[in-house]
PDB file of C-alpha atoms in Angstrom:
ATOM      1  CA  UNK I 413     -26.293   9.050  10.105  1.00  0.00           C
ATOM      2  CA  UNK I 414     -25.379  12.132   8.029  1.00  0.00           C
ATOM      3  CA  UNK I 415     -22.639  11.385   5.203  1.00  0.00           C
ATOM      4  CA  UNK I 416     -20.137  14.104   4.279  1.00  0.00           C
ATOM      5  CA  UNK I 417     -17.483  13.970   1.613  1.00  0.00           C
ATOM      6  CA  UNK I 418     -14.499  15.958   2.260  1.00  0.00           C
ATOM      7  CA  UNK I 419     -12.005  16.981   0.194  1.00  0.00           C
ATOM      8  CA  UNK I 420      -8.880  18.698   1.372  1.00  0.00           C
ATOM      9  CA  UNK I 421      -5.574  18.456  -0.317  1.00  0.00           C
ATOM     10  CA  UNK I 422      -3.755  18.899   2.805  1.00  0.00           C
ATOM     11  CA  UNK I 423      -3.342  16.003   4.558  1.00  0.00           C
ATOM     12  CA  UNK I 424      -3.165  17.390   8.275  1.00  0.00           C
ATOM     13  CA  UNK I 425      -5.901  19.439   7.905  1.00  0.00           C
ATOM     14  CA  UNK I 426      -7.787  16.627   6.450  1.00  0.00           C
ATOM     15  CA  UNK I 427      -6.941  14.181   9.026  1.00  0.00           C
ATOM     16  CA  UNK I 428      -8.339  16.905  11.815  1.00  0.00           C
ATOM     17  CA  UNK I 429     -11.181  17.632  10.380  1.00  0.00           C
ATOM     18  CA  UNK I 430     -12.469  13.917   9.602  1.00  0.00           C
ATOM     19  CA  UNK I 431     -11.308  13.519  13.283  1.00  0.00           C
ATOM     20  CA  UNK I 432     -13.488  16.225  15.005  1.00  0.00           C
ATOM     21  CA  UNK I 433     -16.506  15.670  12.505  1.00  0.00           C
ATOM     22  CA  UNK I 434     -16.045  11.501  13.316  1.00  0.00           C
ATOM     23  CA  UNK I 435     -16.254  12.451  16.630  1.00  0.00           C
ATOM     24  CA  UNK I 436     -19.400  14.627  16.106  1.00  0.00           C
ATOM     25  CA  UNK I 437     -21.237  12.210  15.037  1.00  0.00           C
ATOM     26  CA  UNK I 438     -20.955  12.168  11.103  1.00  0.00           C
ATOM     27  CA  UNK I 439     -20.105   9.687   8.751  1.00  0.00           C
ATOM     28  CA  UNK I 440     -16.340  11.090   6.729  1.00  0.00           C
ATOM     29  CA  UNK I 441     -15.068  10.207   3.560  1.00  0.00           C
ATOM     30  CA  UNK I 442     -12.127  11.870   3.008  1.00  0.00           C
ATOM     31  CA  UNK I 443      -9.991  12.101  -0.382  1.00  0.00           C
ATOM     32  CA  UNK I 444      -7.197  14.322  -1.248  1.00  0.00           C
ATOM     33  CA  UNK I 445      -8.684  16.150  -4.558  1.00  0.00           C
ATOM     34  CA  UNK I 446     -11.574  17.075  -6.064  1.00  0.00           C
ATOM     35  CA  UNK I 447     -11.151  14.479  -8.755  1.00  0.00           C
ATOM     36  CA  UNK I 448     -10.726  11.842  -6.310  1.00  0.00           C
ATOM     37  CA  UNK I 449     -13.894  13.045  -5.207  1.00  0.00           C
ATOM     38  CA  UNK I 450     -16.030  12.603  -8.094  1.00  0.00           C
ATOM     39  CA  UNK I 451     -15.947   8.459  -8.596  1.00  0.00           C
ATOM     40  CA  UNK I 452     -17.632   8.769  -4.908  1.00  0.00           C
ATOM     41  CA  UNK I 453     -20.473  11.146  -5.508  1.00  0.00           C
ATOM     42  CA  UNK I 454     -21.311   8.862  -8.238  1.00  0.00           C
ATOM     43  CA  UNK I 455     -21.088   5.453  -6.710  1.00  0.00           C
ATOM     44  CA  UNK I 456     -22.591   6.731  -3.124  1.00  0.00           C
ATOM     45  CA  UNK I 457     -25.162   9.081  -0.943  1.00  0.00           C
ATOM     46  CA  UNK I 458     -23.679  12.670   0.788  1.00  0.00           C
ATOM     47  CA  UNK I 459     -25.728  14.714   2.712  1.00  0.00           C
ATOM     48  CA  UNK I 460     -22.893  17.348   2.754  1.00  0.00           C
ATOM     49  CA  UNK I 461     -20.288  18.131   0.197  1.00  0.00           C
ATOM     50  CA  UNK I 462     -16.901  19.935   2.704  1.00  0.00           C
ATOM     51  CA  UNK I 463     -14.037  20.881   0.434  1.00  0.00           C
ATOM     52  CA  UNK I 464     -11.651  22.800   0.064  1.00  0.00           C
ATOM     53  CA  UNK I 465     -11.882  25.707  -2.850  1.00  0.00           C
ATOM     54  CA  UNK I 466      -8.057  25.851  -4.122  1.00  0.00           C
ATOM     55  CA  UNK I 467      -6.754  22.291  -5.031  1.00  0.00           C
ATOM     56  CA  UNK I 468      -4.857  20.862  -7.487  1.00  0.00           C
ATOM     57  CA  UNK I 469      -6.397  19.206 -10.801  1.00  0.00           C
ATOM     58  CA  UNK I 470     -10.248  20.238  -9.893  1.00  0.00           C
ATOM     59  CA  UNK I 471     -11.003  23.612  -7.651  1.00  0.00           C
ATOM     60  CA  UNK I 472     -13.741  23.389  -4.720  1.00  0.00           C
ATOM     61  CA  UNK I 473     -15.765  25.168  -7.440  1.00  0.00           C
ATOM     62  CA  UNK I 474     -15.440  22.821  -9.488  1.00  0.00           C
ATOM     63  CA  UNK I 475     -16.019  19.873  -7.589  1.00  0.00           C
ATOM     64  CA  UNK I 476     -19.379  21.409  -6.314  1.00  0.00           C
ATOM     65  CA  UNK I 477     -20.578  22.656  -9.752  1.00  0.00           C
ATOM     66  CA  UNK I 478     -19.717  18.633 -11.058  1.00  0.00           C
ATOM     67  CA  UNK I 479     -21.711  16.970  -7.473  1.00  0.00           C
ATOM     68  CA  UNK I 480     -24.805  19.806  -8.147  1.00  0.00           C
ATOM     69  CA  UNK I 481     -25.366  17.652 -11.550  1.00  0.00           C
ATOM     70  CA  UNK I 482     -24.644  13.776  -9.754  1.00  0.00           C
ATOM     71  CA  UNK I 483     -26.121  14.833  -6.627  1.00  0.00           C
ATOM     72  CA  UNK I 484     -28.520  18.419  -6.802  1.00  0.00           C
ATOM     73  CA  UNK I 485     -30.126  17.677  -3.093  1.00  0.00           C
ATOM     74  CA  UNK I 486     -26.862  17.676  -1.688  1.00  0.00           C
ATOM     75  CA  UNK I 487     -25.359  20.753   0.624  1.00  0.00           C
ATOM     76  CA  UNK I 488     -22.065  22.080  -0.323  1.00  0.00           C
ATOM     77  CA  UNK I 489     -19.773  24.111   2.212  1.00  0.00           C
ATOM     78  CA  UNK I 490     -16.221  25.155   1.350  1.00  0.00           C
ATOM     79  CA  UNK I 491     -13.380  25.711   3.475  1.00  0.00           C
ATOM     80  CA  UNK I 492     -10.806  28.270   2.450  1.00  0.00           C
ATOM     81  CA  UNK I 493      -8.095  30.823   3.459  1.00  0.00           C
ATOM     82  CA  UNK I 494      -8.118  33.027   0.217  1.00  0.00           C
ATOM     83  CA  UNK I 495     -10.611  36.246   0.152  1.00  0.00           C
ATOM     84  CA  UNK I 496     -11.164  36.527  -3.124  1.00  0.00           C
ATOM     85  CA  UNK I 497     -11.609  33.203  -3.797  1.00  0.00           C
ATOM     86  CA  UNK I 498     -14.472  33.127  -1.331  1.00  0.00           C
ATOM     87  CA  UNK I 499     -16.316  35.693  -3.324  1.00  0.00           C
ATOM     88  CA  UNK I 500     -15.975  33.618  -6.655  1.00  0.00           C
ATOM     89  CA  UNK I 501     -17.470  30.832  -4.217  1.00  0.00           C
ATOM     90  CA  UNK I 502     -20.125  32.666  -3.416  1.00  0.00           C
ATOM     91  CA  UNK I 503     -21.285  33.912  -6.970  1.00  0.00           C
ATOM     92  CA  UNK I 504     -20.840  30.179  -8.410  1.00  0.00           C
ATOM     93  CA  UNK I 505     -22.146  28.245  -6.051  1.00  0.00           C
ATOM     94  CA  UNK I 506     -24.983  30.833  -4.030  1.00  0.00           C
ATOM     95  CA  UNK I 507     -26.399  28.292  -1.816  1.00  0.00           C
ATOM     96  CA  UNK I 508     -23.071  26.894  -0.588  1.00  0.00           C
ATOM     97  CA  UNK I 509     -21.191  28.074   3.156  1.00  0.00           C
ATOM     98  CA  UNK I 510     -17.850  29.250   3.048  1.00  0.00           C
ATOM     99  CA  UNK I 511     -15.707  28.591   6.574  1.00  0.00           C
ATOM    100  CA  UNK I 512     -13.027  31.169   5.985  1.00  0.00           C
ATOM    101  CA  UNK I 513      -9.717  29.456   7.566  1.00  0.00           C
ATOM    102  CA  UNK I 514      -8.293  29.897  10.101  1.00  0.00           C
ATOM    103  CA  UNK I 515     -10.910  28.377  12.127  1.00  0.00           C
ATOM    104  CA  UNK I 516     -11.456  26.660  15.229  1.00  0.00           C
ATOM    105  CA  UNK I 517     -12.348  22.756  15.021  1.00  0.00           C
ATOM    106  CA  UNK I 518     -15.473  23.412  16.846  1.00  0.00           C
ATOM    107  CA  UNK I 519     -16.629  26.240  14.369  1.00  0.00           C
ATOM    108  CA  UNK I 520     -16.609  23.995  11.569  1.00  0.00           C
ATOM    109  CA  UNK I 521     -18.287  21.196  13.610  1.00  0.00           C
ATOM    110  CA  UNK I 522     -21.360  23.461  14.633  1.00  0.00           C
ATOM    111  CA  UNK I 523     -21.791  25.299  11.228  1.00  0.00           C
ATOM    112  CA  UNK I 524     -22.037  21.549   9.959  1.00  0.00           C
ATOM    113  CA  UNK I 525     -24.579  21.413  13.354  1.00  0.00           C
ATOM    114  CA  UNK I 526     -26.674  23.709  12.155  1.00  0.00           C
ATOM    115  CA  UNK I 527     -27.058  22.577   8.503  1.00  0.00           C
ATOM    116  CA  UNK I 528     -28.552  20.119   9.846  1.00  0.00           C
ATOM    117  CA  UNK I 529     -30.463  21.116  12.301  1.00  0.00           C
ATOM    118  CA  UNK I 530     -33.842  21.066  11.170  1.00  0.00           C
ATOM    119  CA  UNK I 531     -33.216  17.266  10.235  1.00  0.00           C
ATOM    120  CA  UNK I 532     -32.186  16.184  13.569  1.00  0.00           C
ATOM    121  CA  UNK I 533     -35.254  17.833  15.231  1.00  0.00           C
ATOM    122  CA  UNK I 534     -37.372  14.990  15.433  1.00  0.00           C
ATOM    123  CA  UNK I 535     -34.983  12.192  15.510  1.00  0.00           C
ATOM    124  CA  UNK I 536     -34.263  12.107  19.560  1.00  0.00           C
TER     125      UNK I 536
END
């Protein structure tokens, strides 16, 4: 099963989306901030690192630049509503997604989908 470590400082929006992903088939952790975050990459195995880019204490940025040293073979996608923060994202962390919010439950489920797609070819 495919394990993905979210981390979204809002709790609503972290409750959906460790709901529709649960229900997709994936294995959630969820924590509240970046450096809650960090203590699990260490101690455990993600396939797929889902946070959120502005948070309080660490940034999304962060968080992914600190997970690319504990965990390099992991994927990284980050949620966010702010523009410009998504083109920071995408300079610091090139091989990461960005979901731009607002965006449908099911968006987020089958960009996570096809991430993995090439993994899940063979396992029917």
């Amino acid at each position: 099963m495919i394990r993905i470590l979210l981390a979204e400082d809002d709790r609503v929006m972290r409750e959906y989306l460790t709901r529709a992903l649960e229900r997709s088939g994936y294995a959630v952790s969820a924590v509240d901030r970046g450096t809650a975050a960090v203590p699990l990459l260490e101690a455990e195995r993600f396939d797929l690192l889902l946070t959120d880019i502005v948070m309080p204490e660490m940034d999304g940025i962060e968080l992914a630049q600190r997970a690319a040293e504990i965990a390099p073979d992991m994927r990284v996608m980050f949620i966010t509503g702010f523009a410009a923060v998504t083109l920071r994202a995408g300079k610091q962390v090139p091989q990461a997604r960005v979901l731009s919010k607002p965006f449908h439950l099911r968006d987020l489920v089958l960009e996570v989908d096809r991430m993995f797609e090439s993994e899940n070819v063979g396992q029917n």
